[in-house]
């Protein structure tokens, strides 16, 4: 069964450093998303991406965040200058038509 | 107002019994989709079941069924014949509107523990 692949599974970074989280969505999917989940809390929407541009973003997705689909397969989330409160599980998701959202297994980001 | 409300922070169920996890939603859209995901302790988000707002029949997928009551805006998940492996966090989510790419909005989740 096709899956969304996220790398790395765990990342530890120093506060103030830049991190890039990588995702390979399912190949025929058209819509891509990043969500985050602070430990034990609800899953929060960050950004959606369609046709090579951001279609929607949340209040969380400020100037420190950016997304890219550099080569038609990878979908990346960059955090420019990480803060302690960015520590969370980050999920990438994709869907072809909006009724089958497939999530990756997540990247656990720890900012120290 | 919360878009998705899951009022049960935690539930216990005896193995082999059925359990219902509650979910109510709030939307003024006529077209929307409701989803349930399972998150085991390993952290991944596993899709369980989907119900479209125009679907007249309740969705079923194996041991999972969705009790969809549109007038009450509820979309409860029913797990029949619970198994130990069903112990996990369960999230209800909604996609509002007719646009295919709209985001999912999640509830706070319910932790389910299955007892042997």
mmCIF file of N, CA and C in Angstrom, chain B residues 8-102:
data_model
loop_
_atom_site.group_PDB
_atom_site.id
_atom_site.type_symbol
_atom_site.label_atom_id
_atom_site.label_comp_id
_atom_site.label_asym_id
_atom_site.label_seq_id
_atom_site.Cartn_x
_atom_site.Cartn_y
_atom_site.Cartn_z
ATOM 1 N N UNK B 8 -14.699 12.635 25.880
ATOM 2 C CA UNK B 8 -14.152 11.559 26.721
ATOM 3 C C UNK B 8 -12.633 11.584 26.645
ATOM 4 N N UNK B 9 -11.959 12.104 27.655
ATOM 5 C CA UNK B 9 -10.496 12.101 27.605
ATOM 6 C C UNK B 9 -9.941 10.677 27.614
ATOM 7 N N UNK B 10 -10.607 9.790 28.373
ATOM 8 C CA UNK B 10 -10.141 8.417 28.457
ATOM 9 C C UNK B 10 -11.299 7.457 28.629
ATOM 10 N N UNK B 11 -11.124 6.266 28.056
ATOM 11 C CA UNK B 11 -12.159 5.229 28.146
ATOM 12 C C UNK B 11 -11.490 3.892 28.420
ATOM 13 N N UNK B 12 -12.195 3.049 29.173
ATOM 14 C CA UNK B 12 -11.763 1.670 29.353
ATOM 15 C C UNK B 12 -12.824 0.757 28.757
ATOM 16 N N UNK B 13 -12.380 -0.350 28.183
ATOM 17 C CA UNK B 13 -13.317 -1.340 27.684
ATOM 18 C C UNK B 13 -12.722 -2.718 27.925
ATOM 19 N N UNK B 14 -13.591 -3.654 28.202
ATOM 20 C CA UNK B 14 -13.151 -5.037 28.386
ATOM 21 C C UNK B 14 -12.916 -5.660 27.016
ATOM 22 N N UNK B 15 -11.886 -6.452 26.929
ATOM 23 C CA UNK B 15 -11.602 -7.162 25.682
ATOM 24 C C UNK B 15 -12.851 -7.900 25.220
ATOM 25 N N UNK B 16 -13.082 -7.857 23.911
ATOM 26 C CA UNK B 16 -14.190 -8.518 23.216
ATOM 27 C C UNK B 16 -15.509 -7.759 23.328
ATOM 28 N N UNK B 17 -15.539 -6.693 24.108
ATOM 29 C CA UNK B 17 -16.765 -5.905 24.170
ATOM 30 C C UNK B 17 -16.697 -4.763 23.156
ATOM 31 N N UNK B 18 -17.851 -4.171 22.899
ATOM 32 C CA UNK B 18 -17.925 -3.019 22.000
ATOM 33 C C UNK B 18 -17.747 -1.731 22.800
ATOM 34 N N UNK B 19 -17.252 -0.710 22.126
ATOM 35 C CA UNK B 19 -17.068 0.592 22.775
ATOM 36 C C UNK B 19 -17.429 1.685 21.786
ATOM 37 N N UNK B 20 -18.005 2.760 22.308
ATOM 38 C CA UNK B 20 -18.357 3.917 21.484
ATOM 39 C C UNK B 20 -17.547 5.119 21.933
ATOM 40 N N UNK B 21 -16.871 5.741 20.987
ATOM 41 C CA UNK B 21 -16.120 6.972 21.247
ATOM 42 C C UNK B 21 -16.889 8.126 20.644
ATOM 43 N N UNK B 22 -17.138 9.130 21.464
ATOM 44 C CA UNK B 22 -18.013 10.212 21.049
ATOM 45 C C UNK B 22 -17.284 11.311 20.287
ATOM 46 N N UNK B 23 -17.994 11.899 19.339
ATOM 47 C CA UNK B 23 -17.474 13.033 18.588
ATOM 48 C C UNK B 23 -18.651 13.898 18.147
ATOM 49 N N UNK B 24 -18.614 15.165 18.483
ATOM 50 C CA UNK B 24 -19.575 16.103 17.918
ATOM 51 C C UNK B 24 -18.808 17.162 17.157
ATOM 52 N N UNK B 25 -19.484 17.736 16.183
ATOM 53 C CA UNK B 25 -18.804 18.696 15.313
ATOM 54 C C UNK B 25 -19.679 19.918 15.102
ATOM 55 N N UNK B 26 -19.046 20.960 14.640
ATOM 56 C CA UNK B 26 -19.738 22.222 14.446
ATOM 57 C C UNK B 26 -19.336 22.781 13.095
ATOM 58 N N UNK B 27 -20.285 22.897 12.209
ATOM 59 C CA UNK B 27 -20.032 23.497 10.909
ATOM 60 C C UNK B 27 -21.338 24.027 10.344
ATOM 61 N N UNK B 28 -21.230 25.060 9.533
ATOM 62 C CA UNK B 28 -22.400 25.575 8.824
ATOM 63 C C UNK B 28 -22.387 25.135 7.360
ATOM 64 N N UNK B 29 -21.325 24.420 6.966
ATOM 65 C CA UNK B 29 -21.247 23.923 5.599
ATOM 66 C C UNK B 29 -22.184 22.736 5.413
ATOM 67 N N UNK B 30 -22.715 22.606 4.201
ATOM 68 C CA UNK B 30 -23.546 21.454 3.878
ATOM 69 C C UNK B 30 -22.685 20.260 3.465
ATOM 70 N N UNK B 31 -21.546 20.560 2.877
ATOM 71 C CA UNK B 31 -20.642 19.510 2.432
ATOM 72 C C UNK B 31 -19.447 19.450 3.366
ATOM 73 N N UNK B 32 -19.216 18.293 3.933
ATOM 74 C CA UNK B 32 -18.076 18.114 4.826
ATOM 75 C C UNK B 32 -17.792 16.627 4.941
ATOM 76 N N UNK B 33 -16.645 16.309 5.501
ATOM 77 C CA UNK B 33 -16.275 14.912 5.705
ATOM 78 C C UNK B 33 -15.798 14.706 7.129
ATOM 79 N N UNK B 34 -16.087 13.553 7.642
ATOM 80 C CA UNK B 34 -15.707 13.225 9.017
ATOM 81 C C UNK B 34 -14.807 11.999 9.001
ATOM 82 N N UNK B 35 -13.787 12.045 9.788
ATOM 83 C CA UNK B 35 -12.750 11.020 9.778
ATOM 84 C C UNK B 35 -12.439 10.590 11.213
ATOM 85 N N UNK B 36 -12.012 9.351 11.334
ATOM 86 C CA UNK B 36 -11.438 8.872 12.586
ATOM 87 C C UNK B 36 -10.050 8.308 12.305
ATOM 88 N N UNK B 37 -9.128 8.690 13.196
ATOM 89 C CA UNK B 37 -7.764 8.186 13.116
ATOM 90 C C UNK B 37 -7.395 7.545 14.452
ATOM 91 N N UNK B 38 -6.534 6.553 14.351
ATOM 92 C CA UNK B 38 -5.991 5.874 15.535
ATOM 93 C C UNK B 38 -4.516 6.227 15.651
ATOM 94 N N UNK B 39 -4.086 6.577 16.856
ATOM 95 C CA UNK B 39 -2.675 6.869 17.085
ATOM 96 C C UNK B 39 -2.163 5.964 18.204
ATOM 97 N N UNK B 40 -1.491 4.885 17.845
ATOM 98 C CA UNK B 40 -0.916 4.018 18.886
ATOM 99 C C UNK B 40 0.256 4.714 19.560
ATOM 100 N N UNK B 41 0.818 4.063 20.554
ATOM 101 C CA UNK B 41 1.904 4.673 21.318
ATOM 102 C C UNK B 41 3.131 4.929 20.453
ATOM 103 N N UNK B 42 3.249 4.236 19.347
ATOM 104 C CA UNK B 42 4.378 4.459 18.439
ATOM 105 C C UNK B 42 4.262 5.784 17.689
ATOM 106 N N UNK B 43 3.080 6.398 17.700
ATOM 107 C CA UNK B 43 2.947 7.764 17.222
ATOM 108 C C UNK B 43 2.347 7.984 15.854
ATOM 109 N N UNK B 44 2.297 6.957 15.017
ATOM 110 C CA UNK B 44 1.770 7.214 13.665
ATOM 111 C C UNK B 44 0.266 7.428 13.692
ATOM 112 N N UNK B 45 -0.247 8.056 12.663
ATOM 113 C CA UNK B 45 -1.682 8.335 12.529
ATOM 114 C C UNK B 45 -2.250 7.364 11.498
ATOM 115 N N UNK B 46 -3.152 6.519 11.950
ATOM 116 C CA UNK B 46 -3.701 5.467 11.097
ATOM 117 C C UNK B 46 -5.152 5.800 10.794
ATOM 118 N N UNK B 47 -5.472 5.920 9.520
ATOM 119 C CA UNK B 47 -6.841 6.210 9.094
ATOM 120 C C UNK B 47 -7.734 5.003 9.370
ATOM 121 N N UNK B 48 -8.894 5.257 9.952
ATOM 122 C CA UNK B 48 -9.813 4.172 10.261
ATOM 123 C C UNK B 48 -11.054 4.186 9.377
ATOM 124 N N UNK B 49 -11.712 5.356 9.286
ATOM 125 C CA UNK B 49 -13.027 5.367 8.661
ATOM 126 C C UNK B 49 -13.400 6.782 8.263
ATOM 127 N N UNK B 50 -14.197 6.878 7.211
ATOM 128 C CA UNK B 50 -14.629 8.174 6.663
ATOM 129 C C UNK B 50 -16.141 8.173 6.445
ATOM 130 N N UNK B 51 -16.743 9.328 6.735
ATOM 131 C CA UNK B 51 -18.175 9.524 6.459
ATOM 132 C C UNK B 51 -18.351 10.866 5.777
ATOM 133 N N UNK B 52 -18.958 10.860 4.607
ATOM 134 C CA UNK B 52 -19.281 12.106 3.936
ATOM 135 C C UNK B 52 -20.632 12.627 4.394
ATOM 136 N N UNK B 53 -20.791 13.935 4.357
ATOM 137 C CA UNK B 53 -22.018 14.528 4.884
ATOM 138 C C UNK B 53 -23.245 14.126 4.096
ATOM 139 N N UNK B 54 -23.060 13.744 2.843
ATOM 140 C CA UNK B 54 -24.199 13.362 2.019
ATOM 141 C C UNK B 54 -24.426 11.854 1.995
ATOM 142 N N UNK B 55 -23.554 11.124 2.690
ATOM 143 C CA UNK B 55 -23.724 9.672 2.720
ATOM 144 C C UNK B 55 -24.910 9.334 3.607
ATOM 145 N N UNK B 56 -25.825 8.574 3.066
ATOM 146 C CA UNK B 56 -27.037 8.258 3.833
ATOM 147 C C UNK B 56 -26.830 7.078 4.764
ATOM 148 N N UNK B 57 -25.910 6.218 4.390
ATOM 149 C CA UNK B 57 -25.642 5.059 5.236
ATOM 150 C C UNK B 57 -24.440 5.332 6.131
ATOM 151 N N UNK B 58 -24.473 4.762 7.325
ATOM 152 C CA UNK B 58 -23.322 4.853 8.201
ATOM 153 C C UNK B 58 -22.153 4.074 7.608
ATOM 154 N N UNK B 59 -20.965 4.653 7.716
ATOM 155 C CA UNK B 59 -19.782 3.983 7.187
ATOM 156 C C UNK B 59 -19.386 2.820 8.082
ATOM 157 N N UNK B 60 -18.882 1.763 7.456
ATOM 158 C CA UNK B 60 -18.331 0.631 8.215
ATOM 159 C C UNK B 60 -17.031 0.192 7.549
ATOM 160 N N UNK B 61 -16.083 -0.221 8.384
ATOM 161 C CA UNK B 61 -14.813 -0.772 7.919
ATOM 162 C C UNK B 61 -14.406 -1.847 8.904
ATOM 163 N N UNK B 62 -14.737 -3.079 8.574
ATOM 164 C CA UNK B 62 -14.375 -4.170 9.469
ATOM 165 C C UNK B 62 -15.043 -4.018 10.825
ATOM 166 N N UNK B 63 -14.243 -3.933 11.885
ATOM 167 C CA UNK B 63 -14.803 -3.803 13.237
ATOM 168 C C UNK B 63 -15.171 -2.368 13.592
ATOM 169 N N UNK B 64 -14.891 -1.448 12.687
ATOM 170 C CA UNK B 64 -15.192 -0.042 12.945
ATOM 171 C C UNK B 64 -16.469 0.369 12.223
ATOM 172 N N UNK B 65 -17.305 1.085 12.911
ATOM 173 C CA UNK B 65 -18.451 1.698 12.252
ATOM 174 C C UNK B 65 -18.615 3.109 12.802
ATOM 175 N N UNK B 66 -19.216 3.940 11.997
ATOM 176 C CA UNK B 66 -19.402 5.333 12.372
ATOM 177 C C UNK B 66 -20.895 5.565 12.514
ATOM 178 N N UNK B 67 -21.312 5.960 13.685
ATOM 179 C CA UNK B 67 -22.710 6.258 13.957
ATOM 180 C C UNK B 67 -22.930 7.738 13.668
ATOM 181 N N UNK B 68 -23.418 8.008 12.466
ATOM 182 C CA UNK B 68 -23.541 9.381 11.957
ATOM 183 C C UNK B 68 -24.958 9.867 12.199
ATOM 184 N N UNK B 69 -25.087 10.891 13.039
ATOM 185 C CA UNK B 69 -26.389 11.507 13.289
ATOM 186 C C UNK B 69 -26.273 12.977 12.907
ATOM 187 N N UNK B 70 -26.688 13.243 11.689
ATOM 188 C CA UNK B 70 -26.443 14.561 11.094
ATOM 189 C C UNK B 70 -27.163 15.670 11.846
ATOM 190 N N UNK B 71 -28.400 15.434 12.220
ATOM 191 C CA UNK B 71 -29.173 16.476 12.896
ATOM 192 C C UNK B 71 -28.552 16.832 14.245
ATOM 193 N N UNK B 72 -27.958 15.859 14.883
ATOM 194 C CA UNK B 72 -27.319 16.091 16.182
ATOM 195 C C UNK B 72 -25.852 16.482 16.018
ATOM 196 N N UNK B 73 -25.365 16.467 14.781
ATOM 197 C CA UNK B 73 -23.958 16.762 14.479
ATOM 198 C C UNK B 73 -23.039 15.891 15.324
ATOM 199 N N UNK B 74 -23.309 14.602 15.259
ATOM 200 C CA UNK B 74 -22.423 13.682 15.956
ATOM 201 C C UNK B 74 -21.946 12.593 15.012
ATOM 202 N N UNK B 75 -20.765 12.109 15.270
ATOM 203 C CA UNK B 75 -20.114 11.101 14.415
ATOM 204 C C UNK B 75 -19.323 10.170 15.318
ATOM 205 N N UNK B 76 -20.035 9.362 16.048
ATOM 206 C CA UNK B 76 -19.389 8.507 17.034
ATOM 207 C C UNK B 76 -18.769 7.275 16.380
ATOM 208 N N UNK B 77 -17.625 6.892 16.872
ATOM 209 C CA UNK B 77 -16.943 5.683 16.387
ATOM 210 C C UNK B 77 -17.321 4.517 17.279
ATOM 211 N N UNK B 78 -17.743 3.435 16.662
ATOM 212 C CA UNK B 78 -18.050 2.214 17.393
ATOM 213 C C UNK B 78 -17.021 1.160 17.007
ATOM 214 N N UNK B 79 -16.357 0.622 17.999
ATOM 215 C CA UNK B 79 -15.416 -0.484 17.778
ATOM 216 C C UNK B 79 -16.054 -1.725 18.373
ATOM 217 N N UNK B 80 -16.270 -2.709 17.542
ATOM 218 C CA UNK B 80 -16.876 -3.945 18.036
ATOM 219 C C UNK B 80 -15.776 -4.936 18.408
ATOM 220 N N UNK B 81 -16.089 -5.842 19.318
ATOM 221 C CA UNK B 81 -15.164 -6.925 19.690
ATOM 222 C C UNK B 81 -13.761 -6.394 19.932
ATOM 223 N N UNK B 82 -13.630 -5.511 20.917
ATOM 224 C CA UNK B 82 -12.344 -4.850 21.184
ATOM 225 C C UNK B 82 -11.222 -5.854 21.402
ATOM 226 N N UNK B 83 -10.062 -5.461 20.929
ATOM 227 C CA UNK B 83 -8.853 -6.265 21.070
ATOM 228 C C UNK B 83 -7.808 -5.449 21.823
ATOM 229 N N UNK B 84 -6.843 -6.134 22.417
ATOM 230 C CA UNK B 84 -5.809 -5.437 23.174
ATOM 231 C C UNK B 84 -5.069 -4.427 22.288
ATOM 232 N N UNK B 85 -4.923 -4.770 21.025
ATOM 233 C CA UNK B 85 -4.241 -3.886 20.091
ATOM 234 C C UNK B 85 -5.020 -2.629 19.749
ATOM 235 N N UNK B 86 -6.252 -2.544 20.210
ATOM 236 C CA UNK B 86 -7.043 -1.327 19.983
ATOM 237 C C UNK B 86 -6.677 -0.230 20.972
ATOM 238 N N UNK B 87 -5.900 -0.550 21.980
ATOM 239 C CA UNK B 87 -5.476 0.463 22.956
ATOM 240 C C UNK B 87 -4.647 1.523 22.246
ATOM 241 N N UNK B 88 -5.116 2.743 22.279
ATOM 242 C CA UNK B 88 -4.491 3.831 21.516
ATOM 243 C C UNK B 88 -5.242 5.121 21.790
ATOM 244 N N UNK B 89 -4.725 6.203 21.205
ATOM 245 C CA UNK B 89 -5.458 7.472 21.166
ATOM 246 C C UNK B 89 -6.275 7.481 19.885
ATOM 247 N N UNK B 90 -7.507 7.966 19.970
ATOM 248 C CA UNK B 90 -8.389 8.050 18.811
ATOM 249 C C UNK B 90 -8.802 9.498 18.588
ATOM 250 N N UNK B 91 -8.608 9.951 17.352
ATOM 251 C CA UNK B 91 -8.943 11.325 16.991
ATOM 252 C C UNK B 91 -10.083 11.341 15.978
ATOM 253 N N UNK B 92 -11.018 12.227 16.235
ATOM 254 C CA UNK B 92 -12.058 12.551 15.271
ATOM 255 C C UNK B 92 -11.603 13.813 14.538
ATOM 256 N N UNK B 93 -11.869 13.886 13.243
ATOM 257 C CA UNK B 93 -11.443 15.044 12.459
ATOM 258 C C UNK B 93 -12.500 15.376 11.415
ATOM 259 N N UNK B 94 -12.491 16.620 10.980
ATOM 260 C CA UNK B 94 -13.472 17.069 9.984
ATOM 261 C C UNK B 94 -12.779 17.857 8.884
ATOM 262 N N UNK B 95 -13.243 17.625 7.664
ATOM 263 C CA UNK B 95 -12.878 18.476 6.536
ATOM 264 C C UNK B 95 -14.127 19.273 6.192
ATOM 265 N N UNK B 96 -14.044 20.574 6.292
ATOM 266 C CA UNK B 96 -15.203 21.414 5.991
ATOM 267 C C UNK B 96 -15.210 21.822 4.531
ATOM 268 N N UNK B 97 -16.397 21.972 3.991
ATOM 269 C CA UNK B 97 -16.531 22.552 2.665
ATOM 270 C C UNK B 97 -16.360 21.535 1.558
ATOM 271 N N UNK B 98 -16.711 21.949 0.367
ATOM 272 C CA UNK B 98 -16.716 21.050 -0.782
ATOM 273 C C UNK B 98 -15.356 20.963 -1.461
ATOM 274 N N UNK B 99 -14.457 21.888 -1.161
ATOM 275 C CA UNK B 99 -13.153 21.863 -1.822
ATOM 276 C C UNK B 99 -12.357 20.650 -1.364
ATOM 277 N N UNK B 100 -11.818 19.935 -2.345
ATOM 278 C CA UNK B 100 -11.174 18.670 -2.015
ATOM 279 C C UNK B 100 -9.976 18.821 -1.103
ATOM 280 N N UNK B 101 -9.245 19.909 -1.234
ATOM 281 C CA UNK B 101 -7.986 19.999 -0.515
ATOM 282 C C UNK B 101 -8.069 20.637 0.843
ATOM 283 N N UNK B 102 -9.274 20.911 1.326
ATOM 284 C CA UNK B 102 -9.390 21.584 2.610
ATOM 285 C C UNK B 102 -8.744 20.768 3.722
#
